[in-house]
């Protein structure tokens, strides 16, 4: 087979437009002459990435030109923004609210570092986002003054690798591997996260004659099964316990049906992390809301007095379990988690490693239909939840308090947040809370 050399720019632009039109009509041949950047864009389309948030620069002009042409063909949409942090937050919010994947595009050095810092949000909250960073050339011709100023190789790759999965397209032929690893990262079955793909300026425009598009991986829906473990022992522990607390983290946020059935069977109460807000309705009598260092009165009461902990999809971070001091009377732990490290966080644990919902379903079957009668525990928790409701109502009733600093009445922070979130809810607007006291008041209010 004869392969064509790289054409001049005008012809290359026309060729890319023809490729995009063919792809839009489903007539693209399996082998193409194209640059690495164009192959990357086609590969990301196969992964379901059609949205790009970008701050272009000299480190991403080649990729930007491909995106311009493919957007004109209606295959994708590029949003140019003013800040790489803004681009990262936009991609994160899109994935969180709608489930749609997006890519963040930056230039080289400082811009990429901005996006890397902002990727703490998807890394912490378990959200899959693609990051496409311009990078210094692979030819080591000397310092690029926007890179890390040291005589060492792959410094930005090392930096990105400390945050999560990262890969450098050091050679064009590595594209299929880079995309496969990225797909597994952003669509991970229980802990998705950011994926950092570094694009050296010289390899972006590298020519791939006769490239086989079948080398580009498709997106895969990855699932896990129920945990294999001693369900009989878990059943005995739950039946013998007098005060069961079920702590739900982000991994259990979509297991509401299974959690409700579990609570009825074991006569326990539920405490959740901020990420799992809404896993069961707030009005459910066995929902004690948030617990931990920023927890509610009822959530912390349940944690402080329980004798058995059933942890579901939670990483047990410091604010969630007060650095392992949040369960002073717990003697036994059943931990359901897809990650073996998190499942074995506590001593005296029966770890059930697998998909949270499927594992809960299997445990519910093992428990059987009988409903546990543990009224003293439920009554004590209900009393504390009523006190928490009264505590909040008192603050809603007094939204303005005298303030010494301003020498005038001032709207309190909880009242201000409630006004804003009530308005947002009425308008069907999604709110995001940054860390700190605003976040703590925010998740208690909503």
Tab-separated table of C-alpha atoms in Angstrom:
chain	number	residue	atom	x	y	z
A	1	UNK	CA	0.000	0.000	0.000
A	2	UNK	CA	1.356	3.426	-0.939
A	3	UNK	CA	1.159	6.035	1.822
A	4	UNK	CA	0.988	9.739	1.055
A	5	UNK	CA	3.410	12.229	2.588
A	6	UNK	CA	2.118	15.061	4.751
A	7	UNK	CA	0.347	17.559	2.469
A	8	UNK	CA	0.729	21.362	2.638
A	9	UNK	CA	-1.458	23.161	5.188
A	10	UNK	CA	-4.213	24.227	2.800
A	11	UNK	CA	-4.614	20.694	1.539
A	12	UNK	CA	-4.403	19.317	5.072
A	13	UNK	CA	-7.251	21.597	6.176
A	14	UNK	CA	-9.392	20.402	3.277
A	15	UNK	CA	-8.481	16.793	4.012
A	16	UNK	CA	-9.485	17.148	7.657
A	17	UNK	CA	-12.797	18.699	6.655
A	18	UNK	CA	-13.443	15.723	4.364
A	19	UNK	CA	-12.596	13.302	7.179
A	20	UNK	CA	-14.978	15.106	9.539
A	21	UNK	CA	-17.781	15.079	6.976
A	22	UNK	CA	-17.275	11.371	6.323
A	23	UNK	CA	-17.265	10.644	10.033
A	24	UNK	CA	-20.501	12.593	10.466
A	25	UNK	CA	-22.113	10.472	7.735
A	26	UNK	CA	-20.650	7.175	8.929
A	27	UNK	CA	-18.553	6.672	5.804
A	28	UNK	CA	-15.064	7.193	7.207
A	29	UNK	CA	-12.658	4.500	5.922
A	30	UNK	CA	-10.778	2.344	8.416
A	31	UNK	CA	-7.370	3.643	7.317
A	32	UNK	CA	-6.442	7.300	7.029
A	33	UNK	CA	-3.440	9.544	6.501
A	34	UNK	CA	-3.652	12.050	9.338
A	35	UNK	CA	-1.793	13.749	12.184
A	36	UNK	CA	-1.644	12.471	15.721
A	37	UNK	CA	-3.918	15.319	16.908
A	38	UNK	CA	-6.640	14.363	14.451
A	39	UNK	CA	-6.355	10.701	15.420
A	40	UNK	CA	-6.660	11.762	19.068
A	41	UNK	CA	-9.860	13.715	18.410
A	42	UNK	CA	-11.366	10.754	16.520
A	43	UNK	CA	-10.301	8.470	19.364
A	44	UNK	CA	-11.943	10.712	21.962
A	45	UNK	CA	-15.153	10.780	19.910
A	46	UNK	CA	-15.146	6.981	20.164
A	47	UNK	CA	-14.852	7.409	23.917
A	48	UNK	CA	-17.927	9.641	23.906
A	49	UNK	CA	-16.052	12.935	24.380
A	50	UNK	CA	-17.817	15.652	22.393
A	51	UNK	CA	-17.380	18.661	24.703
A	52	UNK	CA	-14.117	20.592	25.141
A	53	UNK	CA	-13.394	23.445	27.552
A	54	UNK	CA	-10.258	25.157	26.357
A	55	UNK	CA	-7.710	27.892	26.915
A	56	UNK	CA	-5.536	27.547	23.831
A	57	UNK	CA	-1.912	28.632	23.524
A	58	UNK	CA	1.199	27.840	21.548
A	59	UNK	CA	1.295	24.420	23.201
A	60	UNK	CA	-2.081	23.389	21.778
A	61	UNK	CA	-2.489	25.182	18.423
A	62	UNK	CA	-2.307	21.973	16.362
A	63	UNK	CA	-4.984	20.295	18.480
A	64	UNK	CA	-7.054	23.492	18.388
A	65	UNK	CA	-7.021	23.541	14.591
A	66	UNK	CA	-8.378	19.983	14.458
A	67	UNK	CA	-11.087	20.855	16.966
A	68	UNK	CA	-12.050	23.929	14.918
A	69	UNK	CA	-12.661	21.822	11.814
A	70	UNK	CA	-14.484	19.022	13.604
A	71	UNK	CA	-16.710	21.527	15.396
A	72	UNK	CA	-17.637	23.061	12.031
A	73	UNK	CA	-18.782	19.588	10.948
A	74	UNK	CA	-21.055	19.371	13.990
A	75	UNK	CA	-19.149	16.503	15.623
A	76	UNK	CA	-18.159	18.310	18.809
A	77	UNK	CA	-18.394	21.602	20.675
A	78	UNK	CA	-15.517	23.723	21.964
A	79	UNK	CA	-16.040	26.322	24.674
A	80	UNK	CA	-13.238	28.842	24.914
A	81	UNK	CA	-12.962	30.169	28.463
A	82	UNK	CA	-10.670	32.637	30.195
A	83	UNK	CA	-9.186	30.432	32.893
A	84	UNK	CA	-7.950	26.862	33.018
A	85	UNK	CA	-9.458	26.601	36.495
A	86	UNK	CA	-12.799	27.628	35.035
A	87	UNK	CA	-12.392	25.023	32.281
A	88	UNK	CA	-11.726	22.289	34.819
A	89	UNK	CA	-14.671	23.252	37.016
A	90	UNK	CA	-16.990	23.373	33.989
A	91	UNK	CA	-15.975	19.882	32.864
A	92	UNK	CA	-16.353	18.612	36.421
A	93	UNK	CA	-19.818	20.117	36.839
A	94	UNK	CA	-20.944	18.718	33.489
A	95	UNK	CA	-19.901	15.184	34.419
A	96	UNK	CA	-21.363	15.469	37.916
A	97	UNK	CA	-24.765	16.817	36.917
A	98	UNK	CA	-25.391	15.191	33.518
A	99	UNK	CA	-22.917	12.315	33.331
A	100	UNK	CA	-21.486	13.636	30.061
A	101	UNK	CA	-17.737	13.355	29.583
A	102	UNK	CA	-15.659	16.379	28.604
A	103	UNK	CA	-12.034	17.285	27.979
A	104	UNK	CA	-10.064	20.230	29.319
A	105	UNK	CA	-7.488	21.656	26.881
A	106	UNK	CA	-4.601	23.877	27.960
A	107	UNK	CA	-1.332	25.143	26.603
A	108	UNK	CA	2.033	24.318	28.109
A	109	UNK	CA	3.342	24.892	31.646
A	110	UNK	CA	1.472	27.461	33.779
A	111	UNK	CA	-1.909	26.889	32.118
A	112	UNK	CA	-1.650	23.160	32.585
A	113	UNK	CA	-0.638	23.713	36.204
A	114	UNK	CA	-3.792	25.791	36.754
A	115	UNK	CA	-5.965	22.973	35.418
A	116	UNK	CA	-4.005	20.402	37.402
A	117	UNK	CA	-4.694	22.301	40.626
A	118	UNK	CA	-8.402	22.565	39.813
A	119	UNK	CA	-8.547	18.831	39.077
A	120	UNK	CA	-8.506	18.280	42.826
A	121	UNK	CA	-12.302	18.554	42.613
A	122	UNK	CA	-12.931	15.588	40.265
A	123	UNK	CA	-10.123	13.647	41.946
A	124	UNK	CA	-11.726	14.099	45.373
A	125	UNK	CA	-15.306	13.556	44.243
A	126	UNK	CA	-14.708	10.600	41.935
A	127	UNK	CA	-15.544	12.179	38.562
A	128	UNK	CA	-13.980	11.187	35.261
A	129	UNK	CA	-12.572	14.136	33.274
A	130	UNK	CA	-10.061	14.179	30.400
A	131	UNK	CA	-7.189	16.681	30.594
A	132	UNK	CA	-5.182	17.431	27.431
A	133	UNK	CA	-2.048	19.374	28.311
A	134	UNK	CA	0.452	20.812	25.880
A	135	UNK	CA	3.962	19.656	26.794
A	136	UNK	CA	7.603	20.312	25.915
A	137	UNK	CA	9.002	18.516	22.894
A	138	UNK	CA	10.497	15.035	23.102
A	139	UNK	CA	13.684	16.207	21.344
A	140	UNK	CA	15.189	17.935	24.401
A	141	UNK	CA	16.466	20.874	22.373
A	142	UNK	CA	16.800	22.983	25.511
A	143	UNK	CA	14.697	24.689	28.105
A	144	UNK	CA	11.167	25.651	27.312
A	145	UNK	CA	10.813	28.592	29.660
A	146	UNK	CA	7.246	27.658	30.613
A	147	UNK	CA	8.194	24.240	31.933
A	148	UNK	CA	9.614	23.176	35.303
A	149	UNK	CA	13.066	24.852	35.350
A	150	UNK	CA	15.261	21.829	35.998
A	151	UNK	CA	17.529	19.655	33.871
A	152	UNK	CA	15.429	16.495	34.077
A	153	UNK	CA	13.088	14.540	31.841
A	154	UNK	CA	9.307	14.354	31.987
A	155	UNK	CA	8.942	16.655	34.970
A	156	UNK	CA	5.379	17.666	34.182
A	157	UNK	CA	4.462	14.018	33.640
A	158	UNK	CA	5.863	13.292	37.105
A	159	UNK	CA	3.866	16.174	38.529
A	160	UNK	CA	0.618	15.032	36.944
A	161	UNK	CA	1.256	11.430	37.983
A	162	UNK	CA	1.213	12.438	41.644
A	163	UNK	CA	-2.423	13.563	41.215
A	164	UNK	CA	-3.712	10.591	39.225
A	165	UNK	CA	-3.277	8.568	36.071
A	166	UNK	CA	-1.091	10.375	33.536
A	167	UNK	CA	0.433	9.533	30.166
A	168	UNK	CA	2.706	11.350	27.735
A	169	UNK	CA	2.249	10.836	23.988
A	170	UNK	CA	6.012	10.627	23.549
A	171	UNK	CA	5.480	8.746	20.294
A	172	UNK	CA	2.425	8.807	18.005
A	173	UNK	CA	2.177	5.023	17.962
A	174	UNK	CA	1.330	5.069	21.671
A	175	UNK	CA	-2.064	6.660	21.039
A	176	UNK	CA	-4.157	3.503	21.409
A	177	UNK	CA	-2.570	2.687	24.761
A	178	UNK	CA	-3.018	6.267	25.965
A	179	UNK	CA	-6.714	6.222	25.067
A	180	UNK	CA	-7.299	2.786	26.562
A	181	UNK	CA	-5.794	3.823	29.889
A	182	UNK	CA	-7.717	7.080	29.837
A	183	UNK	CA	-11.004	5.336	29.153
A	184	UNK	CA	-10.516	2.957	32.062
A	185	UNK	CA	-9.673	5.901	34.346
A	186	UNK	CA	-12.545	8.267	33.528
A	187	UNK	CA	-15.096	5.424	33.356
A	188	UNK	CA	-13.746	3.404	36.277
A	189	UNK	CA	-16.551	1.260	37.774
A	190	UNK	CA	-16.175	2.502	41.350
A	191	UNK	CA	-13.547	5.248	41.484
A	192	UNK	CA	-13.378	7.313	38.290
A	193	UNK	CA	-11.124	10.317	38.240
A	194	UNK	CA	-9.153	12.758	36.091
A	195	UNK	CA	-6.822	11.499	33.374
A	196	UNK	CA	-3.908	13.676	32.294
A	197	UNK	CA	-2.751	13.211	28.699
A	198	UNK	CA	0.353	15.203	27.887
A	199	UNK	CA	0.813	16.250	24.249
A	200	UNK	CA	4.401	17.230	23.317
A	201	UNK	CA	4.368	20.032	20.782
A	202	UNK	CA	6.334	18.063	18.188
A	203	UNK	CA	4.303	14.848	18.346
A	204	UNK	CA	0.927	16.597	18.051
A	205	UNK	CA	1.598	17.292	14.378
A	206	UNK	CA	3.380	13.978	13.688
A	207	UNK	CA	2.179	12.362	10.474
A	208	UNK	CA	0.532	8.937	10.648
A	209	UNK	CA	0.299	7.486	7.129
A	210	UNK	CA	-2.254	4.728	6.661
A	211	UNK	CA	-3.265	4.786	10.329
A	212	UNK	CA	-5.645	1.968	11.250
A	213	UNK	CA	-8.598	3.530	13.082
A	214	UNK	CA	-9.511	0.117	14.473
A	215	UNK	CA	-6.582	0.580	16.844
A	216	UNK	CA	-8.582	3.251	18.656
A	217	UNK	CA	-10.398	1.728	21.663
A	218	UNK	CA	-14.119	2.071	22.236
A	219	UNK	CA	-15.689	3.141	25.519
A	220	UNK	CA	-16.548	0.255	27.827
A	221	UNK	CA	-19.240	0.009	30.505
A	222	UNK	CA	-17.392	-1.600	33.388
A	223	UNK	CA	-19.348	-3.305	36.183
A	224	UNK	CA	-18.560	-5.347	39.274
A	225	UNK	CA	-20.470	-8.199	40.875
A	226	UNK	CA	-21.580	-8.743	44.454
A	227	UNK	CA	-18.882	-9.399	47.025
A	228	UNK	CA	-17.879	-12.931	47.880
A	229	UNK	CA	-17.774	-13.266	51.654
A	230	UNK	CA	-19.288	-14.611	54.829
A	231	UNK	CA	-22.845	-13.301	54.624
A	232	UNK	CA	-23.944	-15.659	57.388
A	233	UNK	CA	-21.511	-14.033	59.819
A	234	UNK	CA	-22.585	-10.561	58.687
A	235	UNK	CA	-26.192	-11.546	59.355
A	236	UNK	CA	-25.357	-12.805	62.852
A	237	UNK	CA	-23.480	-9.636	63.720
A	238	UNK	CA	-26.330	-7.399	62.533
A	239	UNK	CA	-28.935	-9.411	64.440
A	240	UNK	CA	-26.867	-9.486	67.654
A	241	UNK	CA	-26.112	-5.744	67.641
A	242	UNK	CA	-28.351	-3.458	69.660
A	243	UNK	CA	-27.411	-0.152	68.017
A	244	UNK	CA	-26.569	-0.373	64.315
A	245	UNK	CA	-25.358	2.663	62.396
A	246	UNK	CA	-25.114	2.475	58.605
A	247	UNK	CA	-22.550	4.999	57.318
A	248	UNK	CA	-22.989	5.757	53.618
A	249	UNK	CA	-20.384	7.467	51.443
A	250	UNK	CA	-20.246	8.471	47.808
A	251	UNK	CA	-20.070	4.858	46.672
A	252	UNK	CA	-23.519	4.233	48.124
A	253	UNK	CA	-25.292	7.374	46.940
A	254	UNK	CA	-27.367	5.455	44.362
A	255	UNK	CA	-28.267	2.486	46.580
A	256	UNK	CA	-31.323	4.052	48.223
A	257	UNK	CA	-33.685	1.137	47.616
A	258	UNK	CA	-31.251	-1.409	49.026
A	259	UNK	CA	-30.336	0.820	51.976
A	260	UNK	CA	-33.982	1.372	52.926
A	261	UNK	CA	-34.616	-2.376	52.908
A	262	UNK	CA	-31.487	-2.918	55.006
A	263	UNK	CA	-32.517	-0.367	57.633
A	264	UNK	CA	-35.894	-2.037	58.066
A	265	UNK	CA	-34.334	-5.474	58.473
A	266	UNK	CA	-31.674	-4.511	61.038
A	267	UNK	CA	-33.490	-1.736	62.924
A	268	UNK	CA	-30.571	0.609	62.374
A	269	UNK	CA	-30.161	4.259	61.501
A	270	UNK	CA	-28.329	5.832	58.587
A	271	UNK	CA	-25.668	8.520	58.665
A	272	UNK	CA	-24.256	9.812	55.389
A	273	UNK	CA	-21.386	11.896	54.080
A	274	UNK	CA	-22.019	15.139	52.172
A	275	UNK	CA	-21.457	13.332	48.861
A	276	UNK	CA	-24.223	10.845	49.680
A	277	UNK	CA	-26.839	13.464	50.563
A	278	UNK	CA	-30.182	12.223	49.250
A	279	UNK	CA	-29.270	8.530	49.213
A	280	UNK	CA	-32.518	8.116	51.145
A	281	UNK	CA	-34.959	10.976	51.793
A	282	UNK	CA	-34.124	13.399	54.567
A	283	UNK	CA	-37.630	12.850	55.925
A	284	UNK	CA	-37.064	9.132	56.429
A	285	UNK	CA	-37.241	8.590	60.220
A	286	UNK	CA	-34.065	6.482	60.190
A	287	UNK	CA	-31.997	9.097	58.335
A	288	UNK	CA	-29.817	10.884	60.894
A	289	UNK	CA	-28.165	13.031	58.178
A	290	UNK	CA	-24.485	13.979	58.143
A	291	UNK	CA	-22.023	12.794	60.763
A	292	UNK	CA	-18.400	13.616	61.515
A	293	UNK	CA	-16.479	16.755	62.396
A	294	UNK	CA	-19.098	18.832	60.508
A	295	UNK	CA	-21.996	16.548	61.370
A	296	UNK	CA	-25.439	17.184	62.771
A	297	UNK	CA	-26.508	16.549	66.365
A	298	UNK	CA	-28.388	13.399	65.368
A	299	UNK	CA	-25.720	12.121	62.978
A	300	UNK	CA	-22.995	12.406	65.579
A	301	UNK	CA	-25.229	10.935	68.270
A	302	UNK	CA	-25.746	7.821	66.157
A	303	UNK	CA	-22.009	7.488	65.511
A	304	UNK	CA	-21.087	8.046	69.161
A	305	UNK	CA	-23.532	5.478	70.580
A	306	UNK	CA	-23.660	2.694	67.957
A	307	UNK	CA	-22.180	-0.715	68.806
A	308	UNK	CA	-21.927	-1.940	65.194
A	309	UNK	CA	-20.903	-0.016	62.092
A	310	UNK	CA	-22.045	-1.034	58.626
A	311	UNK	CA	-19.908	1.118	56.310
A	312	UNK	CA	-21.199	1.381	52.750
A	313	UNK	CA	-19.128	2.897	49.957
A	314	UNK	CA	-17.257	5.308	52.199
A	315	UNK	CA	-13.557	6.211	52.290
A	316	UNK	CA	-13.774	7.152	55.972
A	317	UNK	CA	-11.963	10.442	55.456
A	318	UNK	CA	-10.983	12.504	58.485
A	319	UNK	CA	-14.069	14.742	58.452
A	320	UNK	CA	-16.357	11.731	57.999
A	321	UNK	CA	-15.205	9.605	60.931
A	322	UNK	CA	-13.186	12.192	62.898
A	323	UNK	CA	-9.915	10.428	62.130
A	324	UNK	CA	-11.145	7.043	63.404
A	325	UNK	CA	-12.448	8.465	66.676
A	326	UNK	CA	-16.080	8.814	65.578
A	327	UNK	CA	-17.318	5.387	66.730
A	328	UNK	CA	-16.125	4.989	70.353
A	329	UNK	CA	-18.527	2.132	71.238
A	330	UNK	CA	-18.387	0.127	68.005
A	331	UNK	CA	-17.015	-3.376	68.522
A	332	UNK	CA	-17.653	-4.837	65.066
A	333	UNK	CA	-17.516	-3.408	61.550
A	334	UNK	CA	-19.030	-4.700	58.325
A	335	UNK	CA	-17.517	-2.779	55.434
A	336	UNK	CA	-19.000	-2.933	51.927
A	337	UNK	CA	-16.709	-1.300	49.389
A	338	UNK	CA	-15.369	-1.939	45.911
A	339	UNK	CA	-11.866	-0.952	47.031
A	340	UNK	CA	-10.079	-3.480	49.276
A	341	UNK	CA	-8.015	-0.762	50.979
A	342	UNK	CA	-11.117	1.188	52.027
A	343	UNK	CA	-12.971	-2.027	52.913
A	344	UNK	CA	-10.291	-2.926	55.475
A	345	UNK	CA	-9.844	0.571	56.948
A	346	UNK	CA	-10.893	-0.493	60.471
A	347	UNK	CA	-9.803	-3.392	62.662
A	348	UNK	CA	-12.335	-6.079	63.651
A	349	UNK	CA	-13.867	-5.779	60.182
A	350	UNK	CA	-15.772	-8.214	58.022
A	351	UNK	CA	-14.917	-6.846	54.572
A	352	UNK	CA	-17.270	-7.436	51.645
A	353	UNK	CA	-15.452	-6.254	48.516
A	354	UNK	CA	-17.688	-5.753	45.489
A	355	UNK	CA	-20.400	-3.644	43.917
A	356	UNK	CA	-22.309	-1.828	46.673
A	357	UNK	CA	-25.848	-2.301	45.386
A	358	UNK	CA	-25.416	-5.938	44.434
A	359	UNK	CA	-23.713	-6.719	47.729
A	360	UNK	CA	-26.493	-5.028	49.709
A	361	UNK	CA	-29.088	-7.013	47.750
A	362	UNK	CA	-27.306	-10.248	48.601
A	363	UNK	CA	-26.985	-9.271	52.258
A	364	UNK	CA	-30.687	-8.379	52.401
A	365	UNK	CA	-31.519	-11.834	51.045
A	366	UNK	CA	-29.330	-13.397	53.731
A	367	UNK	CA	-31.095	-11.369	56.429
A	368	UNK	CA	-34.503	-12.478	55.202
A	369	UNK	CA	-37.813	-10.595	55.426
A	370	UNK	CA	-37.998	-10.352	59.205
A	371	UNK	CA	-37.941	-6.784	60.530
A	372	UNK	CA	-35.805	-6.215	63.620
A	373	UNK	CA	-37.446	-4.636	66.662
A	374	UNK	CA	-34.921	-2.216	68.167
A	375	UNK	CA	-37.252	0.524	69.334
A	376	UNK	CA	-35.088	1.933	72.163
A	377	UNK	CA	-32.315	2.730	69.679
A	378	UNK	CA	-34.672	4.150	67.067
A	379	UNK	CA	-36.531	6.198	69.680
A	380	UNK	CA	-33.333	7.714	71.084
A	381	UNK	CA	-32.142	8.665	67.591
A	382	UNK	CA	-35.534	10.091	66.669
A	383	UNK	CA	-35.472	12.294	69.771
A	384	UNK	CA	-32.060	13.641	68.823
A	385	UNK	CA	-33.179	14.297	65.254
A	386	UNK	CA	-36.127	16.283	66.591
A	387	UNK	CA	-33.695	18.353	68.659
A	388	UNK	CA	-31.633	18.983	65.525
A	389	UNK	CA	-34.738	20.099	63.653
A	390	UNK	CA	-35.575	22.516	66.446
A	391	UNK	CA	-31.981	23.784	66.502
A	392	UNK	CA	-32.183	24.655	62.797
A	393	UNK	CA	-35.698	26.101	63.022
A	394	UNK	CA	-34.548	28.534	65.710
A	395	UNK	CA	-31.924	29.877	63.321
A	396	UNK	CA	-34.389	30.213	60.441
A	397	UNK	CA	-36.664	32.157	62.770
A	398	UNK	CA	-33.839	34.548	63.660
A	399	UNK	CA	-32.006	35.242	60.384
A	400	UNK	CA	-30.620	38.616	61.504
A	401	UNK	CA	-28.410	39.086	64.562
A	402	UNK	CA	-26.514	42.097	65.972
A	403	UNK	CA	-22.876	42.103	64.927
A	404	UNK	CA	-20.143	43.873	66.915
A	405	UNK	CA	-17.797	44.263	63.958
A	406	UNK	CA	-20.342	45.998	61.726
A	407	UNK	CA	-22.163	47.673	64.629
A	408	UNK	CA	-25.423	46.737	62.938
A	409	UNK	CA	-27.757	43.789	62.402
A	410	UNK	CA	-26.308	41.267	59.944
A	411	UNK	CA	-27.816	38.357	58.034
A	412	UNK	CA	-26.361	35.116	59.429
A	413	UNK	CA	-24.513	32.742	57.143
A	414	UNK	CA	-27.014	29.861	57.522
A	415	UNK	CA	-29.887	32.199	56.724
A	416	UNK	CA	-28.092	33.637	53.689
A	417	UNK	CA	-27.317	30.150	52.364
A	418	UNK	CA	-30.903	29.016	52.881
A	419	UNK	CA	-32.267	32.031	51.010
A	420	UNK	CA	-29.920	31.325	48.102
A	421	UNK	CA	-30.530	27.565	47.992
A	422	UNK	CA	-34.306	27.922	48.340
A	423	UNK	CA	-34.281	30.285	45.356
A	424	UNK	CA	-32.014	27.950	43.363
A	425	UNK	CA	-34.220	24.950	44.077
A	426	UNK	CA	-37.315	26.847	42.948
A	427	UNK	CA	-35.521	27.642	39.679
A	428	UNK	CA	-34.207	24.052	39.258
A	429	UNK	CA	-30.631	25.355	39.516
A	430	UNK	CA	-27.840	23.130	40.779
A	431	UNK	CA	-25.611	24.484	43.551
A	432	UNK	CA	-21.987	23.556	44.224
A	433	UNK	CA	-20.394	24.219	47.608
A	434	UNK	CA	-16.715	24.866	48.077
A	435	UNK	CA	-14.929	23.495	51.151
A	436	UNK	CA	-15.095	25.273	54.507
A	437	UNK	CA	-17.835	26.630	56.724
A	438	UNK	CA	-20.045	27.585	53.765
A	439	UNK	CA	-19.899	23.981	52.599
A	440	UNK	CA	-20.642	22.680	56.098
A	441	UNK	CA	-23.659	24.948	56.561
A	442	UNK	CA	-24.687	24.273	52.980
A	443	UNK	CA	-24.970	20.516	53.157
A	444	UNK	CA	-26.739	20.708	56.499
A	445	UNK	CA	-29.296	23.081	54.992
A	446	UNK	CA	-29.995	21.273	51.745
